[in-house]
Short mmCIF file of C-alpha atoms in Angstrom, two decimals:
data_model
loop_
_atom_site.label_atom_id
_atom_site.label_comp_id
_atom_site.label_asym_id
_atom_site.label_seq_id
_atom_site.Cartn_x
_atom_site.Cartn_y
_atom_site.Cartn_z
CA GLY A 1 -7.38 190.76 243.30
CA ILE A 2 -9.36 191.48 246.44
CA LEU A 3 -6.11 191.38 248.44
CA ILE A 4 -5.00 194.48 246.54
CA VAL A 5 -8.24 196.30 245.70
CA LEU A 6 -9.71 196.34 249.22
CA PRO A 7 -6.57 197.59 251.00
CA ALA A 8 -5.92 200.11 248.22
CA ALA A 9 -9.44 201.48 248.67
CA VAL A 10 -8.98 201.66 252.45
CA LEU A 11 -5.63 203.41 252.03
CA LEU A 12 -7.11 205.89 249.57
CA ILE A 13 -9.97 206.69 251.97
CA LEU A 14 -7.46 207.17 254.79
CA ALA A 15 -5.26 209.34 252.57
CA LEU A 16 -8.23 211.59 251.81
CA THR A 17 -9.61 211.80 255.34
CA PHE A 18 -6.77 211.36 257.83
CA THR A 19 -5.40 214.49 259.48
CA VAL A 20 -2.01 215.68 258.28
CA THR A 21 0.64 214.36 260.66
CA TYR A 22 3.55 216.31 262.10
CA ASP A 23 6.09 214.32 260.07
CA GLU A 24 4.22 214.91 256.81
CA ALA A 25 3.88 218.63 257.48
CA LEU A 26 7.55 218.89 258.45
CA SER A 27 8.66 216.95 255.37
CA TYR A 28 6.59 219.16 253.12
CA SER A 29 7.57 222.48 254.70
CA MET A 30 11.28 221.75 255.19
CA PHE A 31 12.06 219.82 252.02
CA ILE A 32 9.39 219.18 249.39
CA SER A 33 8.04 222.73 249.10
CA ARG A 34 11.55 224.14 248.78
CA GLY A 35 12.53 222.34 245.58
CA PRO A 36 14.62 219.36 244.49
CA LEU A 37 18.02 220.77 245.50
CA ILE A 38 16.88 221.34 249.08
CA SER A 39 15.32 217.86 249.11
CA ILE A 40 18.65 216.35 248.10
CA ALA A 41 21.21 218.49 249.91
CA TYR A 42 19.54 219.71 253.11
CA TYR A 43 19.57 217.14 255.92
CA PRO A 44 18.96 218.96 259.23
CA VAL A 45 17.04 216.13 260.92
CA PRO A 46 17.93 212.43 260.93
CA ASN A 47 14.44 211.26 259.95
CA ASN A 48 14.43 212.84 256.50
CA HIS A 49 13.54 210.42 253.70
CA ILE A 50 15.62 212.04 250.99
CA PHE A 51 14.66 210.08 247.88
CA PHE A 52 10.98 210.12 248.87
CA SER A 53 11.21 213.89 249.35
CA LEU A 54 12.84 214.24 245.93
CA LEU A 55 10.13 212.16 244.22
CA SER A 56 7.44 214.10 246.07
CA THR A 57 9.02 217.41 245.06
CA LEU A 58 9.02 216.38 241.40
CA LEU A 59 5.44 215.06 241.53
CA THR A 60 4.05 218.10 243.36
CA SER A 61 5.61 220.36 240.76
CA LEU A 62 4.05 218.34 237.90
CA ILE A 63 0.60 217.57 239.34
CA SER A 64 -1.71 220.25 240.64
CA LEU A 65 -3.27 218.41 243.55
CA ASP A 66 -2.92 218.83 247.29
CA PRO A 67 0.80 218.12 247.98
CA ILE A 68 0.02 215.97 251.02
CA LEU A 69 -2.31 213.86 248.89
CA ILE A 70 0.43 213.47 246.27
CA MET A 71 2.86 212.37 248.98
CA ARG A 72 0.30 209.91 250.27
CA LEU A 73 -0.47 208.57 246.79
CA LEU A 74 3.24 207.89 246.31
CA SER A 75 3.20 205.93 249.59
CA ILE A 76 0.10 203.99 248.56
CA PHE A 77 1.68 203.08 245.23
CA SER A 78 4.84 201.93 247.02
CA PHE A 79 2.73 199.94 249.50
CA ILE A 80 0.81 198.12 246.76
CA MET A 81 4.02 197.37 244.87
CA SER A 82 5.69 196.15 248.06
CA PHE A 83 2.78 193.76 248.61
CA PHE A 84 3.34 192.39 245.11
CA PHE A 85 7.07 191.85 245.69
CA ILE A 86 6.54 190.36 249.15
CA TYR A 87 4.16 187.88 247.56
CA LYS A 88 6.55 187.15 244.68
CA PHE A 89 9.47 186.70 247.10
CA LEU A 90 7.47 184.36 249.34
CA THR A 91 6.39 182.19 246.41
CA LEU A 92 10.06 181.41 245.86
CA ILE A 93 10.41 179.86 249.30
CA VAL A 94 6.91 178.67 250.33
CA SER A 95 3.68 177.59 248.64
CA LYS A 96 1.32 180.07 246.97
CA GLU A 97 -1.27 179.48 249.68
CA VAL A 98 1.19 180.33 252.47
CA SER A 99 2.47 183.29 250.44
CA THR A 100 -1.07 184.59 250.08
CA LEU A 101 -1.74 184.18 253.80
CA ILE A 102 1.46 185.94 254.88
CA SER A 103 0.94 188.73 252.35
CA ALA A 104 -2.65 189.18 253.51
CA ILE A 105 -1.48 189.41 257.11
CA TYR A 106 1.14 191.98 256.12
CA ILE A 107 -1.33 194.11 254.20
CA ALA A 108 -3.85 194.03 257.08
CA MET A 109 -1.48 194.89 259.94
CA PRO A 110 -2.26 198.26 261.57
CA PHE A 111 1.27 199.63 261.20
CA SER A 112 1.42 198.46 257.58
CA ILE A 113 -1.83 200.29 256.89
CA TYR A 114 -0.71 203.43 258.73
CA TYR A 115 2.67 203.64 257.01
CA GLY A 116 1.08 202.48 253.77
CA PHE A 117 -0.71 205.77 253.26
CA LEU A 118 1.38 208.17 255.35
CA GLY A 119 3.21 210.68 253.16
CA ARG A 120 6.66 209.49 254.21
CA GLY A 121 9.22 207.10 252.75
CA TYR A 122 8.45 203.99 254.81
CA SER A 123 6.52 202.15 252.10
CA LEU A 124 9.20 203.06 249.59
CA LEU A 125 11.86 201.53 251.86
CA VAL A 126 9.85 198.32 252.25
CA LEU A 127 9.40 198.18 248.47
CA ILE A 128 13.12 198.65 247.78
CA PHE A 129 14.07 196.02 250.36
CA PHE A 130 11.72 193.39 248.99
CA VAL A 131 12.61 194.07 245.36
CA CYS A 132 16.28 193.56 246.29
CA THR A 133 15.45 190.45 248.32
CA TYR A 134 13.31 189.10 245.47
CA ILE A 135 16.17 189.62 243.02
CA ILE A 136 18.56 187.70 245.30
CA PHE A 137 16.22 184.77 245.90
CA LEU A 138 15.13 184.62 242.27
CA GLN A 139 18.76 184.27 241.25
CA ILE A 140 19.31 181.62 243.91
CA ALA A 141 16.15 179.69 242.95
CA GLU A 142 17.12 179.71 239.29
CA ASN A 143 20.69 178.78 240.26
CA LYS A 144 22.08 181.45 237.96
CA GLN A 145 25.73 182.28 238.15
CA THR A 146 25.35 186.05 238.29
CA LEU A 147 23.21 188.32 240.34
CA LYS A 148 21.46 191.15 238.54
CA ILE A 149 24.07 193.24 240.29
CA GLY A 150 23.25 196.45 238.46
CA VAL A 151 19.60 196.52 239.54
CA PHE A 152 20.45 195.29 243.03
CA SER A 153 23.20 197.93 243.41
CA ILE A 154 21.09 200.81 242.11
CA LEU A 155 18.13 199.89 244.32
CA SER A 156 20.39 199.48 247.36
CA ALA A 157 21.95 202.88 246.69
CA ILE A 158 18.47 204.41 246.36
CA GLY A 159 17.48 202.75 249.64
CA ILE A 160 20.51 204.21 251.40
CA PHE A 161 19.85 207.55 249.70
CA THR A 162 16.24 207.43 250.90
CA ILE A 163 17.38 207.12 254.50
CA PRO A 164 20.92 206.18 255.56
CA THR A 165 19.73 203.58 258.07
CA TYR A 166 18.70 201.45 255.07
CA ILE A 167 22.28 200.20 255.32
CA TYR A 168 20.95 197.66 257.84
CA ALA A 169 18.49 196.26 255.29
CA PHE A 170 21.30 196.20 252.73
CA LEU A 171 23.44 194.16 255.13
CA VAL A 172 20.54 191.72 255.60
CA ASN A 173 20.48 191.23 251.83
CA ILE A 174 24.23 190.64 251.80
CA VAL A 175 23.77 188.00 254.51
CA PHE A 176 21.08 186.39 252.34
CA ILE A 177 23.55 186.27 249.48
CA LEU A 178 26.23 184.67 251.64
CA LEU A 179 23.97 182.19 253.43
CA PHE A 180 21.61 181.02 250.73
CA SER A 181 23.65 181.03 247.57
CA ARG A 182 24.52 177.63 246.17
CA SER A 183 27.45 178.73 244.11
CA SER A 184 30.66 180.57 244.74
CA SER A 185 29.74 183.18 242.12
CA PHE A 186 27.93 185.25 244.75
CA GLN A 187 31.00 185.64 246.94
CA PRO A 188 32.74 188.30 244.78
CA ILE A 189 29.47 190.24 244.61
CA ALA A 190 29.12 190.19 248.39
CA LYS A 191 32.71 191.34 248.85
#
């Protein structure tokens, strides 16, 4: 519990006190403040996190708080959930003690902390990647004949929709499927 509560408290303090960054201000002014259609369809700069902008647009229209704080709370939620899925994924391949250690290192790394509260889509991308990876390795560990292809496909599409360079993370997951699967049932999915 302390592995989640302490970092979440630190992230919340940072979210409340840290100066608004250029990327957050640009995301808000160019996309989020202009509505969901602009968030989805307008892509003038390559570093736009589309799905994160869409979620932030919807949340800022529903909740009457500071929009930067809402963006940051979405990142913090994604960060905490990504920690959970990193831990769950690691427990499939190493002991719980090693999983706890690696997860604790991840959650305490300076860049993890910085991107964990920053009102951008980085934590969301990490979350999507590790949920997809967890699904793959869970299926492999249980030696099931079918991958939860629907969930994996939807999350991968959301990852690519969030930022197109997620395609690299998607390809890593496909390599995991090809390398670590014990049955031939994964091959049609990978194709």
